[in-house]
Tab-separated table of N, CA and C in Angstrom:
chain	number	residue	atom	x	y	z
G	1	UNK	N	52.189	121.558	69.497
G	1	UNK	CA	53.378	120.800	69.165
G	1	UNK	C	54.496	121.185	70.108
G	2	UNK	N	55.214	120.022	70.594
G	2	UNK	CA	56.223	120.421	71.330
G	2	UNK	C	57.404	121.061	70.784
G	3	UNK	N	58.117	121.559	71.278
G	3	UNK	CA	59.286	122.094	70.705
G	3	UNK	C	59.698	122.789	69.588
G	4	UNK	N	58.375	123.750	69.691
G	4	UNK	CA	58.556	124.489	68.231
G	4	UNK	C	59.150	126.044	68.637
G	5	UNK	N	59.766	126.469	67.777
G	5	UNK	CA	60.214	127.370	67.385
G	5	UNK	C	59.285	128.641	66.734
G	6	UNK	N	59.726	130.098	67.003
G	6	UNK	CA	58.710	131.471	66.568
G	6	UNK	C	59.072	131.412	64.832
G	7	UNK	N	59.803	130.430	64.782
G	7	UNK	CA	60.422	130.509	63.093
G	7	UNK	C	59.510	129.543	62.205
G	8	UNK	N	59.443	128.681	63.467
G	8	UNK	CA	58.436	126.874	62.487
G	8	UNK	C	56.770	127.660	62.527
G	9	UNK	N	56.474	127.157	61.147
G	9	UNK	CA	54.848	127.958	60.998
G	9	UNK	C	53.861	126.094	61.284
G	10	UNK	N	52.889	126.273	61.529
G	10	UNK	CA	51.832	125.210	61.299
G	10	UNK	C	51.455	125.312	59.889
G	11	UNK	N	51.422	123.651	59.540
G	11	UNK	CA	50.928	123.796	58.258
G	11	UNK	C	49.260	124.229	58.097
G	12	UNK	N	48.878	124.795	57.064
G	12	UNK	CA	47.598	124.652	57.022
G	12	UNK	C	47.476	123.219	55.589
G	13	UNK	N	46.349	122.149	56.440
G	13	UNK	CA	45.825	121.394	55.176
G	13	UNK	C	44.536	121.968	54.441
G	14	UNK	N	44.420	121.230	53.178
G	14	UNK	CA	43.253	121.772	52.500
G	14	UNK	C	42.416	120.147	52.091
G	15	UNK	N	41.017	119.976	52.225
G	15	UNK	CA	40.914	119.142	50.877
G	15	UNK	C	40.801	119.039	49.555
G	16	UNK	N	40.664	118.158	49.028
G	16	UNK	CA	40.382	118.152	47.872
G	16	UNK	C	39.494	118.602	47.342
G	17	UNK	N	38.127	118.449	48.026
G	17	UNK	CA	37.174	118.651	47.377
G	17	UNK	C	37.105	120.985	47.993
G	18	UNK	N	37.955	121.492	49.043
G	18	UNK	CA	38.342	122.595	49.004
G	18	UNK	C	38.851	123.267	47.884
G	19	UNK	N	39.612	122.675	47.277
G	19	UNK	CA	40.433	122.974	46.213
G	19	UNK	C	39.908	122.955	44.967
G	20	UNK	N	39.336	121.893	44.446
G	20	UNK	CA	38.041	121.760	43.557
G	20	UNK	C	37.258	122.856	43.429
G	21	UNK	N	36.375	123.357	44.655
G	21	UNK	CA	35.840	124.690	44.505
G	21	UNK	C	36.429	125.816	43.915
G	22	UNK	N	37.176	125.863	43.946
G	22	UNK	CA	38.506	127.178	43.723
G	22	UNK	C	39.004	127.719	42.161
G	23	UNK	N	37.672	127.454	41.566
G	23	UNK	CA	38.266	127.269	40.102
G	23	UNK	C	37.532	128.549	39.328
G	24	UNK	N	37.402	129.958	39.646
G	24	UNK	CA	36.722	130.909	39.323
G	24	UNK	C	38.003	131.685	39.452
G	25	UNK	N	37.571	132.911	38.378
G	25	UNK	CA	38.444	134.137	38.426
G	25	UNK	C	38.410	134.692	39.291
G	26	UNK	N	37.154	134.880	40.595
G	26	UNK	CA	37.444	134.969	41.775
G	26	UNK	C	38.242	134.403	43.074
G	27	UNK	N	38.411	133.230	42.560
G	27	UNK	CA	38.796	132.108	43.651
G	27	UNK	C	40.100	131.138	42.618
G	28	UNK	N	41.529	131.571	42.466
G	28	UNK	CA	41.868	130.515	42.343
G	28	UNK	C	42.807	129.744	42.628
G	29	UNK	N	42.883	128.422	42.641
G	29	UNK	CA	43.795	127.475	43.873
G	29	UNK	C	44.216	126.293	42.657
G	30	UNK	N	45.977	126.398	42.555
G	30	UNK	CA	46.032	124.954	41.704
G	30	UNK	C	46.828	124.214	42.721
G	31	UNK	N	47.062	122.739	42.798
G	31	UNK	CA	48.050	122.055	43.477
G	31	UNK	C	49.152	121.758	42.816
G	32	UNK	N	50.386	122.231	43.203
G	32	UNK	CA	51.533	121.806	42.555
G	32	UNK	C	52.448	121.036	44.023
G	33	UNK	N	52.794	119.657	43.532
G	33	UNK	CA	53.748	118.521	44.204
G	33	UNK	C	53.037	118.777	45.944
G	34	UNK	N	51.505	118.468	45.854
G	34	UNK	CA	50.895	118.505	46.704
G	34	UNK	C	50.662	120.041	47.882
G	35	UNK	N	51.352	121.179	47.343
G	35	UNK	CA	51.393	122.216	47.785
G	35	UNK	C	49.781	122.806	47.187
G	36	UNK	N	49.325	123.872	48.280
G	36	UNK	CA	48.161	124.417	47.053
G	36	UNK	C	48.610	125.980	47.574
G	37	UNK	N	47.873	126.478	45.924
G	37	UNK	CA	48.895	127.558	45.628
G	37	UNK	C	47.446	128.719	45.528
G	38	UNK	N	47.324	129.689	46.220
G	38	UNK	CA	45.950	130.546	45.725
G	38	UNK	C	46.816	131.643	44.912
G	39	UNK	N	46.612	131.572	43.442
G	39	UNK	CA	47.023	132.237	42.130
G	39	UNK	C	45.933	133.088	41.617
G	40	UNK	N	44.819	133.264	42.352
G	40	UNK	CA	44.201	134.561	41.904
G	40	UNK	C	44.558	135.823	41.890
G	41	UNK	N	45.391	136.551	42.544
G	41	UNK	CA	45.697	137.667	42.085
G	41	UNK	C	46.790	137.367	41.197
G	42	UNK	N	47.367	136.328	40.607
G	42	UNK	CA	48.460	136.558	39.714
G	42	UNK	C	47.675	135.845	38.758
G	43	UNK	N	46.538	135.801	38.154
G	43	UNK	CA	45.936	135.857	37.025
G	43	UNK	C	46.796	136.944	35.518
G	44	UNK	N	46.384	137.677	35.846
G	44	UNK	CA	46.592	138.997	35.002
G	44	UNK	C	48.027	138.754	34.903
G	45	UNK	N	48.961	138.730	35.778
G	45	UNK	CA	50.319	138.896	36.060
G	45	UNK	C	51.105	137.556	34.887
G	46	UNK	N	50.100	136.411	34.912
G	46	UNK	CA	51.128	135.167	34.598
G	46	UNK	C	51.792	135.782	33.401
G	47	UNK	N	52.859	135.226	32.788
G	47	UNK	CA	53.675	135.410	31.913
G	47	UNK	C	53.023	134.693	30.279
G	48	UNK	N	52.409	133.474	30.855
G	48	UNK	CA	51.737	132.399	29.701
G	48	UNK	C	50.413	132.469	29.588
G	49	UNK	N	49.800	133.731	30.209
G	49	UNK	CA	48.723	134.348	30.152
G	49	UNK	C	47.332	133.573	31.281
G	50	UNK	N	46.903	134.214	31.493
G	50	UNK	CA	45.414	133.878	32.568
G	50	UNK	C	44.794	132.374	32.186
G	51	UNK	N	45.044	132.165	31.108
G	51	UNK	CA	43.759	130.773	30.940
G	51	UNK	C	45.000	130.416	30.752
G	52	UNK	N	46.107	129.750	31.392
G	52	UNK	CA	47.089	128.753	31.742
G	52	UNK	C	46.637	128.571	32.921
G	53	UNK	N	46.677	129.330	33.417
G	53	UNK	CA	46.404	129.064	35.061
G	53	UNK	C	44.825	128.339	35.295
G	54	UNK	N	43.789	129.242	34.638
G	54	UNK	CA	42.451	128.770	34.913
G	54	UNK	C	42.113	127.500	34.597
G	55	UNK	N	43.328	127.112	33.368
G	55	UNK	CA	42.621	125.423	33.013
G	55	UNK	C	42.907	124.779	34.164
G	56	UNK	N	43.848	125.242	34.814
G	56	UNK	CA	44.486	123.905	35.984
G	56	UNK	C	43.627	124.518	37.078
G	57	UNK	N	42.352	125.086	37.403
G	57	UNK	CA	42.213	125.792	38.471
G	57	UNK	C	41.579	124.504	39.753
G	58	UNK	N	41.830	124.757	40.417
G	58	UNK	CA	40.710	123.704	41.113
G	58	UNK	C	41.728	122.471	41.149
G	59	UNK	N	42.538	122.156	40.455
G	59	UNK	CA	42.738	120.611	39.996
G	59	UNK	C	44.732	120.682	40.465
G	60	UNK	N	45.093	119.566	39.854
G	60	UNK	CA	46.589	119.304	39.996
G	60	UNK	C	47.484	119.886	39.127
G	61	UNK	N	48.283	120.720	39.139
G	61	UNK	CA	49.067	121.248	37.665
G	61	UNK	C	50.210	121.001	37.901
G	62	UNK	N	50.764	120.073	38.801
G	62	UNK	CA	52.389	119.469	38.888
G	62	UNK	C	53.007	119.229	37.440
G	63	UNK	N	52.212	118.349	36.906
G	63	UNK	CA	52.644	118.326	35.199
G	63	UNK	C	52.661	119.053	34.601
G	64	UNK	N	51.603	120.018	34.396
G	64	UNK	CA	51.852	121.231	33.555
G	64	UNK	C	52.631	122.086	33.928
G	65	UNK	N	53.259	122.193	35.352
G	65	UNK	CA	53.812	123.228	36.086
G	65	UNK	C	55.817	122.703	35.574
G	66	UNK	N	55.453	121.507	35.608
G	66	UNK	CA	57.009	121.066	35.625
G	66	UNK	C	57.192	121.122	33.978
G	67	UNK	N	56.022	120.406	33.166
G	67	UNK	CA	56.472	120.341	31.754
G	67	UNK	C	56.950	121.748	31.238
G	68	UNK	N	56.330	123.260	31.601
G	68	UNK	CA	56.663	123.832	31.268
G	68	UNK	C	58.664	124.412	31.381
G	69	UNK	N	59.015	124.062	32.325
G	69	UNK	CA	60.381	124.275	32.653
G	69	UNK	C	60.476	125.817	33.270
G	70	UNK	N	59.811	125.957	34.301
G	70	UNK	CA	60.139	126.959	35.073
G	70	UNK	C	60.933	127.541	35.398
G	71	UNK	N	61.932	128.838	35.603
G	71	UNK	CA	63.317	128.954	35.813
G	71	UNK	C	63.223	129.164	37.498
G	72	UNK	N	64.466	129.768	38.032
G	72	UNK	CA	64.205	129.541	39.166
G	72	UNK	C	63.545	130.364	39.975
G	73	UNK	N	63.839	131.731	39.610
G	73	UNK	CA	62.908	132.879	39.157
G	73	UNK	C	61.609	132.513	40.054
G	74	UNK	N	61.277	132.299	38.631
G	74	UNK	CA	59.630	131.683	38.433
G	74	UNK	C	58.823	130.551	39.893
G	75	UNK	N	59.922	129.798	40.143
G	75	UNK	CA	59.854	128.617	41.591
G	75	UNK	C	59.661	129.511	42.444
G	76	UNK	N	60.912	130.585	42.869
G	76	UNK	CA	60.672	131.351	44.206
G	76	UNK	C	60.050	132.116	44.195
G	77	UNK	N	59.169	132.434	43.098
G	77	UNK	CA	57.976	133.750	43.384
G	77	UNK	C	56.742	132.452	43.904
G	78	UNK	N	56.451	131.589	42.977
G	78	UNK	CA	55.769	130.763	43.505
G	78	UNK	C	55.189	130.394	44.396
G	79	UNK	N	56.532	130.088	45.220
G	79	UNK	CA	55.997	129.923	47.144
G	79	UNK	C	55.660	131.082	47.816
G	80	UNK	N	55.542	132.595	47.033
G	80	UNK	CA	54.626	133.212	47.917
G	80	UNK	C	53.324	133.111	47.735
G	81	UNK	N	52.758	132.022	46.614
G	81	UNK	CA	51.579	132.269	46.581
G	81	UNK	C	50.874	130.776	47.258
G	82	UNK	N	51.752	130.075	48.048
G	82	UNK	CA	51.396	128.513	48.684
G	82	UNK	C	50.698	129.254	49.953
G	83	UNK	N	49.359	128.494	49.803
G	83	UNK	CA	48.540	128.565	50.948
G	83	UNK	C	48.240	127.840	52.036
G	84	UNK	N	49.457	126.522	51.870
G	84	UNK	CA	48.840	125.076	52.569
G	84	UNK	C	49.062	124.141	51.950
G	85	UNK	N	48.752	122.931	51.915
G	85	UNK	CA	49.210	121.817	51.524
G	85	UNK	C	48.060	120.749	51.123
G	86	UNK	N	47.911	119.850	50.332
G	86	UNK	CA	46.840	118.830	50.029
G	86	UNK	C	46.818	118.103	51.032
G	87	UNK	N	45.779	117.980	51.987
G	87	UNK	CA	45.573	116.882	52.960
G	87	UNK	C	46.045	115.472	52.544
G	88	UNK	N	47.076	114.973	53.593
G	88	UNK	CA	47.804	113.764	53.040
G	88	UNK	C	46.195	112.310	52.848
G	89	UNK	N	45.264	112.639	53.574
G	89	UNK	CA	44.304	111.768	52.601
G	89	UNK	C	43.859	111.527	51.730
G	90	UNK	N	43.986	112.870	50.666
G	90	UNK	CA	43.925	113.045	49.571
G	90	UNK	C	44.640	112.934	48.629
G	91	UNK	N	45.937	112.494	49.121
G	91	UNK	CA	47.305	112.840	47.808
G	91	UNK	C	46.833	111.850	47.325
G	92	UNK	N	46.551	110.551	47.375
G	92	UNK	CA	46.399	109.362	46.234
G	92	UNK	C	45.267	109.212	45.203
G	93	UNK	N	44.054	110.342	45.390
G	93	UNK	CA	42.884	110.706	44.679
G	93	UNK	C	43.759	111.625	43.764
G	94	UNK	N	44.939	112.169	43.851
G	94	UNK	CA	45.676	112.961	42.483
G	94	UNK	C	46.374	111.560	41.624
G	95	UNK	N	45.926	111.795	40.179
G	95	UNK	CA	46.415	110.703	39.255
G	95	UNK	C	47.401	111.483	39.172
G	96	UNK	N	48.401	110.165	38.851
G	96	UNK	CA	49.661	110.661	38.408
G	96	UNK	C	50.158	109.482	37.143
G	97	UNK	N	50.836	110.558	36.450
G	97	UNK	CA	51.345	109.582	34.967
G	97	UNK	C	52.100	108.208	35.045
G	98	UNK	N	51.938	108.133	34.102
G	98	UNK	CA	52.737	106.103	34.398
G	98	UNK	C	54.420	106.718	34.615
G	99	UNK	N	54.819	106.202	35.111
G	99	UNK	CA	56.764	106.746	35.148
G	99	UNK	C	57.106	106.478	33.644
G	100	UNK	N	56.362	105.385	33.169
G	100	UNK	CA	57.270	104.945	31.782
G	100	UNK	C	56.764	104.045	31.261
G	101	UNK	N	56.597	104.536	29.731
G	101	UNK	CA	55.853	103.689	28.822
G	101	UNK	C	56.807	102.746	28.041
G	102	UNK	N	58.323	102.894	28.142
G	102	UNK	CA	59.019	102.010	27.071
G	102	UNK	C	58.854	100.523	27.739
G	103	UNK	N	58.705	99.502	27.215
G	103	UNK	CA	59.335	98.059	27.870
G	103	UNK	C	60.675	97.849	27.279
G	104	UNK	N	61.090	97.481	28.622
G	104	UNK	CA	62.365	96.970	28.778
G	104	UNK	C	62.084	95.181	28.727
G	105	UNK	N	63.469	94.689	28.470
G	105	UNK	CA	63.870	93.052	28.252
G	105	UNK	C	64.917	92.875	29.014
G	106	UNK	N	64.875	91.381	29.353
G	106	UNK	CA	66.190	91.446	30.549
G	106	UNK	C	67.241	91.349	29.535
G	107	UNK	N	67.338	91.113	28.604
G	107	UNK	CA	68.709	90.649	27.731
G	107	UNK	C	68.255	92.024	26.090
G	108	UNK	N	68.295	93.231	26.747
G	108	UNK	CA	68.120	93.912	25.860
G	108	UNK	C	69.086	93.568	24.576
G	109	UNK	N	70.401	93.339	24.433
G	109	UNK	CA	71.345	93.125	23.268
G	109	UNK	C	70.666	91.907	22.105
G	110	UNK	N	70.620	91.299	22.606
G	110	UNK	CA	69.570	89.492	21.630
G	110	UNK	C	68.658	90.610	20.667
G	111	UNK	N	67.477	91.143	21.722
G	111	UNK	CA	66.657	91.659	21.126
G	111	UNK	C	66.852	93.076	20.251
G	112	UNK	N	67.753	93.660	20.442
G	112	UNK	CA	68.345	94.646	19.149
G	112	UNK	C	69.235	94.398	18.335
G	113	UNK	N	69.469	93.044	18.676
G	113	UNK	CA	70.617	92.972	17.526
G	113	UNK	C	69.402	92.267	16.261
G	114	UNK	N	68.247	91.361	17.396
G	114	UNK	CA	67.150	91.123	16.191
G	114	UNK	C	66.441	91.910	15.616
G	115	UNK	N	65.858	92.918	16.176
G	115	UNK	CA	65.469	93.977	15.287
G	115	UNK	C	66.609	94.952	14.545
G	116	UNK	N	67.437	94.744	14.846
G	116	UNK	CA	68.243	95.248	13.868
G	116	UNK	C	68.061	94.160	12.566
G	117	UNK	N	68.414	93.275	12.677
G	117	UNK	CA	68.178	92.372	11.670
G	117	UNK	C	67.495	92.026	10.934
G	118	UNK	N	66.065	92.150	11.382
G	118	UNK	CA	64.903	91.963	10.815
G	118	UNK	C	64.619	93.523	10.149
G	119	UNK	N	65.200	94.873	10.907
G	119	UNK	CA	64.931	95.945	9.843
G	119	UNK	C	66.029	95.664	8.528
G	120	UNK	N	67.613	95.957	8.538
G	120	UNK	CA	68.047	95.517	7.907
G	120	UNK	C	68.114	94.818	6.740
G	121	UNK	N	68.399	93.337	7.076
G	121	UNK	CA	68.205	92.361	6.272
G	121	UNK	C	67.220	92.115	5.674
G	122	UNK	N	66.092	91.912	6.249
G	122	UNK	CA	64.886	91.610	5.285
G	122	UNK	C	64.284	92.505	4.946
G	123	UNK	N	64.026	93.869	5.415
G	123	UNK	CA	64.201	95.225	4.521
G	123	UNK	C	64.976	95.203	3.370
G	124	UNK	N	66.180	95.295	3.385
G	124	UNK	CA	67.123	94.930	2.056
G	124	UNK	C	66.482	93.882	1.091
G	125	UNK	N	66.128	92.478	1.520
G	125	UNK	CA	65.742	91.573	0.852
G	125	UNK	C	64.508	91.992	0.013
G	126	UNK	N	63.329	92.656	1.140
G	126	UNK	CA	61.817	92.888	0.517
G	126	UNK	C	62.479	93.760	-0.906
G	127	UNK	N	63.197	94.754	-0.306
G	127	UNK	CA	63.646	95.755	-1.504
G	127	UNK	C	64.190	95.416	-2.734
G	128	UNK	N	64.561	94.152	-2.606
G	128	UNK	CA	65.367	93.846	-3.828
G	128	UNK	C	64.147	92.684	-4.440
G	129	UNK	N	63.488	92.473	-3.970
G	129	UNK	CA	62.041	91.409	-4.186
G	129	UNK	C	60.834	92.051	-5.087
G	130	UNK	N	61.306	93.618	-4.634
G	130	UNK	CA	60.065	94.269	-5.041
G	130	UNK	C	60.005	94.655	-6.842
């Protein structure tokens, strides 16, 4: 590469199916936001105990990594354990969650003022029917 710097490192890529292998108490590698992370010696160490880590071994733990709410702490120890990165041919073989399950309406107000109404009112009505 041209114009690099003693500071800029080369990335190393991994594949997928590299990473996959990696799922033993000897060997282990999770991907978090396409980074891969070799977390075998911090087995013993994790805070949420060893089989947090092992379920995600081999596989993607961006979700589990973020749902948990990491402090920041926790982020910058992290990147000492990044080994490389998910080969960008592979990032789209990682599922990722729907962004969002609510449906939206273009004229959201109509439609809550009707379900308001229909809980409401004819709630009230059934109740007084019954």
């Amino acid at each position: 590469m041209e114009g690099n710097t003693a500071n800029e490192r080369t990335v190393k890529y991994y594949r997928l199916s590299e990473v996959e292998e990696r799922n033993s108490s000897k060997s282990t590698w999770i991907i978090i936001n396409y980074k891969v992370y070799d977390v075998t010696k911090f087995l013993e160490e994790h805070p949420g105990g060893e089989e947090v880590l092992r379920e995600q071994a081999g596989g993607d733990a961006t979700e589990s990594f973020e749902d948990v709410g990491h402090s920041s702490d926790a982020r910058e120890m992290a990147t000492s354990f990044v080994i490389g990165e998910l080969h960008p041919e592979d990032r789209p073989k990682i599922q990722k969650p729907p962004e969002s399950q609510v449906t939206t309406f273009p004229d959201n107000s109509r439609y809550v003022r009707a379900a308001l109404y229909d809980t409401l009112v004819l709630g009230t009505v059934a109740g007084f029917c019954v």
